[in-house]
Coordinates of C-alpha atoms in Angstrom, one line a residue:
G1 CA 13.8 12.0 -8.3
H2 CA 17.2 13.6 -7.6
I3 CA 16.7 16.9 -9.5
V4 CA 13.0 17.4 -9.3
R5 CA 11.9 15.9 -6.0
N6 CA 8.8 14.2 -7.4
W7 CA 7.8 10.5 -7.3
K8 CA 7.9 8.4 -10.5
V9 CA 6.9 4.8 -11.2
R10 CA 9.9 2.7 -12.1
W11 CA 10.4 -1.0 -12.8
F12 CA 13.2 -2.4 -10.6
V13 CA 15.4 -5.4 -11.2
L14 CA 17.7 -6.6 -8.4
L15 CA 21.0 -8.1 -9.5
Q16 CA 23.8 -9.5 -7.3
D17 CA 25.6 -6.3 -6.9
K18 CA 23.3 -3.6 -8.2
L19 CA 19.7 -2.4 -8.4
L20 CA 18.6 -1.4 -11.9
Y21 CA 15.5 0.8 -12.6
Y22 CA 13.7 1.3 -15.9
K23 CA 11.1 3.8 -17.2
I24 CA 7.6 2.5 -17.9
E25 CA 5.9 3.7 -21.0
G26 CA 2.5 2.4 -22.1
G27 CA 2.5 -0.2 -19.3
K28 CA 5.8 -1.7 -20.4
K29 CA 9.4 -1.1 -19.3
E30 CA 11.9 0.3 -21.7
P31 CA 14.7 -2.0 -22.8
S32 CA 17.6 0.1 -21.3
P33 CA 17.7 1.0 -17.6
K34 CA 17.2 4.6 -16.6
G35 CA 19.7 4.2 -13.8
R36 CA 21.4 1.9 -11.3
I37 CA 22.2 1.8 -7.6
L38 CA 25.4 0.1 -6.7
L39 CA 24.9 -2.0 -3.6
D40 CA 28.5 -2.3 -2.5
G41 CA 28.8 -0.3 0.7
C42 CA 25.1 0.6 0.8
T43 CA 23.1 0.9 4.0
I44 CA 19.4 0.2 4.0
T45 CA 16.7 1.7 6.3
C46 CA 13.3 0.0 6.4
P47 CA 10.8 1.2 7.4
C48 CA 12.0 4.7 6.5
L49 CA 10.0 7.3 8.5
E50 CA 11.4 10.5 6.9
Y51 CA 8.1 11.1 5.0
E52 CA 5.2 11.1 7.4
N53 CA 2.5 10.3 4.7
R54 CA 4.6 7.6 3.0
P55 CA 4.8 4.5 5.3
L56 CA 6.0 2.1 2.6
L57 CA 9.4 3.6 1.9
I58 CA 12.8 2.0 1.7
K59 CA 15.9 4.2 2.0
L60 CA 19.2 3.3 0.4
K61 CA 22.3 5.3 1.1
T62 CA 25.3 4.5 -1.1
K63 CA 28.9 4.6 0.0
T64 CA 29.1 8.0 -1.8
N65 CA 26.3 9.3 0.4
T66 CA 23.6 9.4 -2.3
D67 CA 20.1 8.8 -0.9
Y68 CA 17.5 6.8 -2.8
F69 CA 13.9 6.7 -1.5
L70 CA 11.9 3.8 -3.0
E71 CA 8.1 3.5 -2.3
C72 CA 6.4 0.1 -2.6
C73 CA 2.8 -0.8 -3.3
S74 CA 2.2 -2.6 0.0
R75 CA 3.8 -3.4 3.3
E76 CA 4.3 -7.0 2.2
E77 CA 6.1 -6.0 -1.0
R78 CA 8.2 -3.4 0.9
D79 CA 9.4 -6.0 3.5
S80 CA 10.1 -8.5 0.8
W81 CA 12.2 -6.1 -1.3
A82 CA 14.1 -4.9 1.8
L83 CA 15.0 -8.5 2.8
D84 CA 16.2 -9.3 -0.7
I85 CA 18.2 -6.1 -1.1
T86 CA 19.8 -6.6 2.3
G87 CA 20.8 -10.1 1.2
A88 CA 22.4 -8.7 -1.9
I89 CA 24.3 -6.0 0.1
H90 CA 25.7 -8.7 2.5
A91 CA 26.3 -11.3 -0.3
G92 CA 30.0 -11.4 0.7
H93 CA 29.1 -12.4 4.3
P94 CA 27.8 -16.0 4.4
V95 CA 26.8 -15.8 8.1
Q96 CA 24.6 -12.8 7.5
V97 CA 23.1 -14.3 4.3
Q98 CA 22.3 -17.5 6.2
E99 CA 20.5 -15.5 8.9
L100 CA 18.5 -13.6 6.3
H101 CA 17.3 -16.8 4.7
R102 CA 16.3 -18.1 8.1
M103 CA 14.2 -15.0 8.7
K104 CA 12.6 -15.2 5.3
N105 CA 11.7 -18.8 5.6
S106 CA 10.3 -18.4 9.1
F107 CA 7.4 -16.3 8.1
K108 CA 5.8 -17.2 4.7
L109 CA 2.2 -16.4 5.4
L110 CA 2.0 -13.1 3.5
E111 CA 3.2 -14.6 0.3
N112 CA 0.1 -16.8 0.1
I113 CA -2.6 -15.0 2.1
S114 CA -3.8 -11.5 1.8
L115 CA -4.8 -9.2 4.7
H116 CA -8.2 -8.8 3.0
H117 CA -8.7 -12.5 3.2
I118 CA -7.8 -12.6 6.9
V119 CA -10.2 -9.7 7.7
E120 CA -13.0 -11.5 5.8
R121 CA -12.4 -14.7 7.9
M122 CA -12.3 -12.6 11.1
S123 CA -15.7 -11.1 10.3
D124 CA -17.4 -14.5 9.8
S125 CA -20.4 -14.7 12.1
S126 CA -19.8 -18.3 13.0
T127 CA -16.0 -18.9 12.8
G128 CA -14.7 -15.4 13.1
I129 CA -13.3 -13.6 16.1
K130 CA -15.9 -13.0 18.9
L131 CA -16.9 -9.4 19.4
T132 CA -17.7 -8.5 23.0
H133 CA -18.5 -5.4 25.1
N134 CA -15.5 -4.5 27.3
L135 CA -14.9 -2.0 30.1
E136 CA -11.7 0.0 30.5
Q137 CA -11.1 2.7 33.1
G138 CA -14.8 3.3 33.4
N139 CA -15.4 3.5 29.6
R140 CA -17.5 0.9 27.9
Y141 CA -16.5 -0.2 24.3
K142 CA -18.9 -2.1 22.1
E143 CA -17.9 -4.8 19.5
T144 CA -14.3 -5.1 20.6
F145 CA -11.8 -7.9 21.0
T146 CA -8.6 -8.1 23.1
G147 CA -5.1 -8.4 21.7
S148 CA -4.6 -11.8 23.2
A149 CA -7.9 -13.0 21.7
L150 CA -6.8 -12.0 18.2
V151 CA -3.4 -13.7 18.6
D152 CA -5.2 -16.9 19.7
W153 CA -7.6 -16.7 16.8
L154 CA -4.8 -16.1 14.2
I155 CA -2.9 -19.2 15.5
S156 CA -6.0 -21.4 15.8
N157 CA -6.9 -20.6 12.2
S158 CA -3.4 -21.4 11.0
F159 CA -2.6 -17.8 9.9
A160 CA 0.5 -17.9 12.2
V161 CA 2.4 -20.6 13.9
S162 CA 3.7 -18.7 16.9
R163 CA 2.6 -15.8 19.0
F164 CA 5.4 -13.6 17.6
E165 CA 4.2 -14.2 14.1
A166 CA 0.6 -13.5 15.1
V167 CA 1.6 -10.2 16.8
T168 CA 3.5 -9.2 13.7
L169 CA 0.5 -10.0 11.5
A170 CA -1.9 -8.2 13.9
S171 CA 0.3 -5.1 13.7
M172 CA 0.1 -5.2 9.9
L173 CA -3.7 -5.4 10.1
M174 CA -3.6 -2.3 12.3
D175 CA -1.1 -0.4 10.2
E176 CA -3.2 -1.0 7.1
N177 CA -6.3 0.3 8.9
F178 CA -8.2 -3.0 9.0
I179 CA -8.4 -2.8 12.8
K180 CA -7.8 0.0 15.2
P181 CA -6.9 0.3 18.9
V182 CA -9.5 1.6 21.4
G183 CA -8.9 2.6 25.0
A184 CA -5.8 4.0 26.6
R185 CA -3.8 0.8 26.9
S186 CA -3.7 -0.2 23.2
T187 CA -3.7 3.4 21.9
E188 CA -0.6 4.2 23.9
A189 CA 1.3 1.2 22.3
T190 CA 0.9 2.7 18.8
R191 CA 3.4 5.4 19.7
Y192 CA 6.2 2.9 19.4
S193 CA 7.9 3.0 16.0
D194 CA 8.9 -0.7 16.1
L195 CA 6.2 -2.7 14.3
S196 CA 6.5 -5.6 16.9
E197 CA 5.6 -3.2 19.7
Q198 CA 2.6 -1.6 18.2
F199 CA 0.2 -4.4 18.9
L200 CA -0.2 -5.8 22.4
D201 CA -0.7 -9.6 23.0
D202 CA -2.6 -8.7 26.1
S203 CA -6.0 -9.5 27.6
T204 CA -6.5 -5.8 28.7
A205 CA -5.6 -4.2 25.3
L206 CA -8.7 -3.6 23.3
Y207 CA -9.2 -3.4 19.5
M208 CA -12.0 -3.2 17.0
F209 CA -12.6 -3.3 13.2
A210 CA -11.8 0.1 11.7
E211 CA -14.6 2.4 10.7
S212 CA -13.7 2.1 7.0
N213 CA -14.3 -1.7 7.1
K214 CA -17.5 -1.9 9.2
K215 CA -19.9 -1.7 6.2
N216 CA -18.0 -4.4 4.3
I217 CA -17.8 -6.6 7.4
S218 CA -21.4 -6.4 8.3
S219 CA -22.7 -7.0 4.8
K220 CA -19.8 -9.1 3.7
E221 CA -20.2 -7.8 0.2
E222 CA -17.2 -7.1 -1.9
L223 CA -17.1 -4.1 -4.3
Q224 CA -19.0 -5.1 -7.3
F225 CA -18.7 -3.7 -10.8
N226 CA -21.4 -3.8 -13.4
I227 CA -20.5 -6.0 -16.3
S228 CA -21.5 -3.3 -18.8
E229 CA -19.0 -0.7 -17.4
L230 CA -16.1 -3.2 -17.9
S231 CA -17.2 -4.1 -21.5
G232 CA -16.1 -0.8 -23.1
T233 CA -13.3 -0.4 -25.6
I234 CA -10.0 0.1 -23.9
V235 CA -8.7 3.5 -25.0
K236 CA -5.6 3.8 -22.8
Q237 CA -4.0 2.0 -19.8
G238 CA -0.9 2.4 -17.7
F239 CA 0.6 2.9 -14.3
L240 CA -0.2 6.1 -12.3
V241 CA 0.1 7.0 -8.6
K242 CA -3.3 7.8 -6.9
Q243 CA -4.0 9.5 -3.6
G244 CA -6.3 7.5 -1.3
H245 CA -9.6 9.0 -0.2
K246 CA -9.4 8.1 3.5
R247 CA -5.8 7.7 4.5
K248 CA -4.5 10.2 1.9
N249 CA -1.5 8.0 1.1
W250 CA -0.2 7.4 -2.4
K251 CA -0.3 4.1 -4.1
V252 CA 0.7 2.8 -7.6
R253 CA -2.3 1.7 -9.5
R254 CA -2.8 0.4 -13.1
F255 CA -5.4 2.6 -14.7
V256 CA -7.6 1.4 -17.6
L257 CA -9.6 4.0 -19.6
R258 CA -12.6 2.6 -21.5
A259 CA -15.1 4.2 -23.9
D260 CA -18.7 3.2 -24.7
P261 CA -19.4 3.3 -21.9
A262 CA -16.8 5.8 -20.6
F263 CA -15.3 4.6 -17.3
L264 CA -11.9 4.9 -15.6
H265 CA -11.0 1.9 -13.5
Y266 CA -7.9 1.3 -11.4
Y267 CA -6.3 -2.0 -10.3
D268 CA -3.9 -3.0 -7.6
P269 CA -0.8 -4.3 -9.4
T270 CA 0.2 -6.4 -6.3
K271 CA -2.9 -8.6 -6.7
E272 CA -3.2 -11.4 -9.2
E273 CA -7.0 -11.2 -9.8
N274 CA -7.8 -9.0 -12.7
R275 CA -10.6 -7.0 -11.1
P276 CA -10.7 -3.3 -10.3
V277 CA -10.3 -2.0 -6.8
G278 CA -12.1 1.2 -7.8
G279 CA -13.6 3.1 -10.7
F280 CA -16.1 5.7 -11.8
S281 CA -18.1 6.9 -14.8
L282 CA -16.5 9.8 -16.7
R283 CA -19.9 11.3 -17.8
G284 CA -20.0 14.8 -16.4
C285 CA -16.5 14.7 -15.0
L286 CA -14.0 17.6 -15.0
V287 CA -10.3 16.9 -15.6
S288 CA -7.5 19.4 -15.3
A289 CA -3.7 19.6 -14.7
L290 CA -2.5 21.0 -11.3
E291 CA 0.3 23.5 -11.0
D292 CA 3.8 22.0 -10.4
N293 CA 5.0 24.8 -8.0
G294 CA 4.1 23.4 -4.6
V295 CA 1.4 21.1 -3.3
P296 CA -2.1 22.1 -4.3
A297 CA -5.0 22.3 -1.8
G298 CA -6.5 18.9 -1.2
V299 CA -3.2 17.0 -1.8
K300 CA -1.5 15.5 1.2
G301 CA 2.1 14.5 1.5
N302 CA 5.3 15.6 0.0
V303 CA 4.2 15.2 -3.6
Q304 CA 5.0 17.7 -6.4
G305 CA 4.8 17.7 -10.1
N306 CA 2.8 16.0 -12.9
L307 CA -0.4 16.0 -10.9
F308 CA -3.9 16.1 -12.4
K309 CA -7.4 16.1 -10.8
I310 CA -10.6 14.5 -11.8
I311 CA -13.9 15.7 -10.3
T312 CA -16.9 13.4 -10.8
K313 CA -20.4 14.7 -11.3
N314 CA -21.0 13.6 -7.6
D315 CA -18.2 16.0 -6.6
I316 CA -15.7 13.3 -5.6
H317 CA -12.1 14.5 -6.2
Y318 CA -9.4 12.2 -7.5
Y319 CA -5.8 13.3 -7.3
I320 CA -3.5 11.4 -9.7
Q321 CA 0.2 11.7 -10.5
A322 CA 1.8 10.8 -13.8
S323 CA 5.5 10.0 -14.3
S324 CA 6.1 13.0 -16.6
K325 CA 4.4 16.1 -17.9
A326 CA 4.0 14.5 -21.3
E327 CA 2.3 11.4 -19.8
R328 CA 0.0 13.7 -17.8
A329 CA -1.0 15.6 -20.9
Q330 CA -1.7 12.3 -22.8
W331 CA -4.0 11.1 -20.0
I332 CA -5.9 14.4 -19.9
E333 CA -6.3 14.4 -23.7
A334 CA -7.6 10.9 -23.6
I335 CA -10.0 11.5 -20.8
K336 CA -11.5 14.8 -21.9
P337 CA -13.4 13.6 -25.0
L338 CA -15.2 11.0 -22.8
T339 CA -16.5 13.4 -20.2

């Protein structure tokens, strides 16, 4: 926002010369746009690193020096929007547009295959990447793989057609915390800001599955939800922004509030399958609004305004941001009777 520097969910529509954005109420966009960004003379920065805890930002600076910060739901979506917006900005320059189309058509993998699917294939005991014990500078690392081994595996399994594409894809896996560098050589490379330089296609650079994925990888069990908890009557649903438990980043999620039994589930709007990515029982929960003057304890990142917190009976804290005070109040009023 330009006046109150908080973050709001908006529905964007890209036209040939402008970017329109709409308010969302009740999960639907309003008929008239809330505002517009004229693209003539704009400059785009992607990735934008001005907010440390928001890696999925695009920055647009208009020719009148107005800055717009737009946060996407995933790296794939961010890069796709950035490419299309850049194409619209340079629409009057055929050579640049032709080059943009060439770039877009040269790497189509992420439109069809999710990073979750790649990690699932990587962890397969028979066809996945081979985990070995490696030694670096006197330190022994268990269950690791080298950068070049991962690049070879991605190409051999048709996830990439060139080593450049495989390195880009491996960097995304690392940036999304599916894999992590271990040892001095690979860890040092993560200090580079350029995505293409963060992952090393090298037989001496070591990597391993991230701690947060080890349990899922070893058991190969996806998050399961009891049929009964998804059978309740839908009381309210809509888009909210939720803070992650591990990385403390903020992502747009579609929340669905159900009664009998009382559960709150949230879905990833970038995924087509209609299954939750998380959820919890509301029995015994506490829900309350958070003060708008500053960032409350437990909240990471430059986020202010319209926040509320839900504490489960197991003392798990969920920090959620609504698009307005009115929307926050509506959610709290809907949740409280079900606790």
